[in-house]
Coordinates of C-alpha atoms in Angstrom, one line a residue:
M1 CA -107.8 71.6 14.4
L2 CA -105.2 69.1 15.4
S3 CA -103.3 70.3 12.4
A4 CA -102.3 73.4 14.4
L5 CA -102.0 71.2 17.4
L6 CA -99.5 69.1 15.6
L7 CA -98.2 72.1 13.8
V8 CA -97.2 73.5 17.2
A9 CA -96.4 70.4 18.9
I10 CA -94.4 68.5 16.4
T11 CA -91.9 71.2 16.0
T12 CA -89.1 68.7 16.6
Y13 CA -87.2 65.5 15.6
P14 CA -83.4 64.5 16.0
P15 CA -80.7 62.9 13.9
L16 CA -82.7 61.2 11.2
A17 CA -84.5 64.3 10.2
R18 CA -82.4 65.0 7.1
A19 CA -85.0 63.8 4.6
S20 CA -86.4 60.8 6.4
V21 CA -90.0 60.2 7.5
Q22 CA -90.7 59.7 11.1
T23 CA -93.7 57.7 12.3
P24 CA -93.8 58.3 16.0
T25 CA -95.4 55.9 18.4
L26 CA -98.5 57.5 20.0
K27 CA -99.0 57.0 23.8
S28 CA -102.2 57.7 25.6
C29 CA -102.0 60.0 28.6
S30 CA -105.7 59.9 29.5
S31 CA -108.4 57.3 29.9
S32 CA -110.7 59.4 27.7
E33 CA -110.5 58.7 24.0
K34 CA -113.1 61.1 22.6
V35 CA -110.5 62.8 20.6
M36 CA -107.7 60.6 19.0
L37 CA -104.8 61.1 16.7
S38 CA -103.5 58.4 14.4
D39 CA -101.3 57.8 11.4
V40 CA -98.8 60.5 12.3
S41 CA -95.9 61.0 10.0
I42 CA -93.3 63.8 10.0
R43 CA -91.0 64.7 7.1
N44 CA -88.1 67.1 6.9
A45 CA -87.9 67.9 10.7
K46 CA -84.9 70.2 10.4
L47 CA -84.1 73.7 11.6
N48 CA -84.5 76.4 8.9
Q49 CA -86.7 74.1 6.9
K50 CA -90.4 73.5 6.4
M51 CA -91.5 70.3 8.2
T52 CA -94.5 68.5 6.8
V53 CA -96.8 66.7 9.3
N54 CA -99.5 64.2 8.1
F55 CA -102.0 62.8 10.6
S56 CA -105.6 61.7 11.1
I57 CA -107.8 62.9 13.9
T58 CA -111.1 61.4 15.1
I59 CA -113.5 63.4 17.3
N60 CA -116.0 60.9 18.6
E61 CA -118.6 63.4 20.0
P62 CA -119.2 67.2 19.6
L63 CA -117.1 69.5 21.7
E64 CA -119.4 72.2 22.9
S65 CA -118.0 73.7 26.1
N66 CA -115.0 75.9 25.4
P67 CA -112.8 73.2 23.9
K68 CA -109.0 73.8 24.1
L69 CA -105.9 72.1 22.9
Q70 CA -102.9 72.3 25.3
V71 CA -99.6 71.5 23.6
T72 CA -96.7 70.7 25.8
L73 CA -93.2 70.3 24.4
T74 CA -90.6 68.9 26.8
K75 CA -86.9 68.8 26.2
K76 CA -84.6 65.8 27.0
D77 CA -83.8 67.3 30.4
G78 CA -87.5 67.4 31.3
R79 CA -87.9 71.2 31.0
E80 CA -90.8 72.6 29.0
V81 CA -90.2 74.7 25.9
V82 CA -91.8 78.1 26.4
C83 CA -94.6 79.3 24.2
L84 CA -93.2 81.9 21.9
L85 CA -95.0 83.2 18.7
Y86 CA -97.5 80.3 19.0
I87 CA -94.8 77.7 19.0
G88 CA -93.8 75.6 22.1
S89 CA -95.9 74.8 25.1
C90 CA -99.1 76.8 24.3
T91 CA -102.9 76.5 24.8
Y92 CA -105.3 77.1 21.9
N93 CA -109.0 77.7 21.8
L94 CA -110.5 75.2 19.3
C95 CA -113.4 77.6 18.5
G96 CA -111.3 80.7 18.3
K97 CA -109.4 82.5 15.7
S98 CA -107.3 85.0 17.5
N99 CA -104.1 83.7 16.0
I100 CA -102.9 81.7 13.0
V101 CA -102.7 78.4 14.9
E102 CA -106.3 78.7 16.2
Q103 CA -107.4 79.7 12.7
T104 CA -105.7 76.7 11.2
L105 CA -107.0 74.3 14.0
G106 CA -110.6 75.3 13.6
E107 CA -110.8 75.8 9.8
S108 CA -112.6 72.5 9.3
W109 CA -115.6 73.6 11.4
G110 CA -115.5 77.3 10.6
N111 CA -113.8 78.2 13.9
K112 CA -117.1 78.0 15.7
C113 CA -118.5 75.8 18.4
P114 CA -119.6 73.1 18.7
V115 CA -116.7 71.3 17.2
P116 CA -118.6 68.4 15.4
A117 CA -117.9 64.8 15.7
T118 CA -115.8 64.0 12.7
A119 CA -112.8 62.1 11.2
L120 CA -110.2 64.1 9.3
Q121 CA -106.9 63.6 7.5
K122 CA -104.7 66.6 7.5
T123 CA -101.3 67.7 6.1
V124 CA -99.7 70.7 7.7
D125 CA -96.5 72.5 6.8
V126 CA -94.7 73.9 9.8
P127 CA -91.8 76.3 9.4
L128 CA -88.9 75.5 11.9
P129 CA -87.2 78.9 12.3
S130 CA -83.6 79.0 13.5
L131 CA -84.8 80.9 16.6
L132 CA -86.4 77.7 17.7
G133 CA -82.9 76.2 18.3
T134 CA -82.4 78.7 21.1
F135 CA -85.3 77.2 23.0
I136 CA -85.0 73.5 22.4
G137 CA -81.2 73.2 23.0
K138 CA -78.3 71.6 21.2
L139 CA -79.2 69.8 18.0
P140 CA -79.9 67.2 17.0
T141 CA -82.3 66.6 19.8
T142 CA -85.5 64.7 20.8
L143 CA -88.6 66.4 22.2
T144 CA -91.7 64.9 23.8
V145 CA -94.9 66.3 22.4
R146 CA -98.0 66.1 24.6
L147 CA -101.4 67.0 23.1
N148 CA -104.2 67.4 25.6
V149 CA -107.7 68.3 24.4
T150 CA -110.2 69.6 27.0
N151 CA -114.0 70.3 26.8
G152 CA -115.5 72.2 29.7
G153 CA -112.2 71.9 31.5
K154 CA -112.2 68.1 31.4
T155 CA -109.7 66.0 29.3
V156 CA -111.4 64.3 26.4
G157 CA -108.2 63.1 24.7
C158 CA -104.5 63.2 25.4
Q159 CA -101.6 61.6 23.5
S160 CA -97.9 62.0 23.5
F161 CA -95.0 61.1 21.2
K162 CA -91.4 61.8 20.7
V163 CA -90.0 63.8 17.7
D164 CA -86.5 64.3 16.6
I165 CA -85.2 67.5 15.1
A166 CA -82.0 68.0 13.2
G167 CA -79.8 71.1 13.0
A168 CA -79.6 73.3 9.9

């Protein structure tokens, strides 16, 4: 689930992305901690490459009421990166499978609600197409990734972190 979340969200990281591993600091953006990310590492965050994201996710109670993941990517100037081809600032149904991101996010629970309480470790490969550079600006750059999970319209977990992405 959060694999797609991070898949979409972590589509960025600046100058040290040549072959280095980034371990961003996670900041809470909600008082609710029913869904939490941890142990995030990002490797090969470079345009025209395949970025690898490793992370752990803990869901402390079942998500039964139309759970969604809202990914917001913000550029250095504060503007949001648009949602294009399921990359950028997009919202995903955690019990749906209408696109590749939702399919990836929900594969651990068969893309069906309720999303069970669980703890998972995931590795996701995320292609960083050259087209992405058009939307995120001059490279290298830093993006802020905000991941907000809702259940029944109420936030049940929200975290943000910064990611650097290098040019091709």
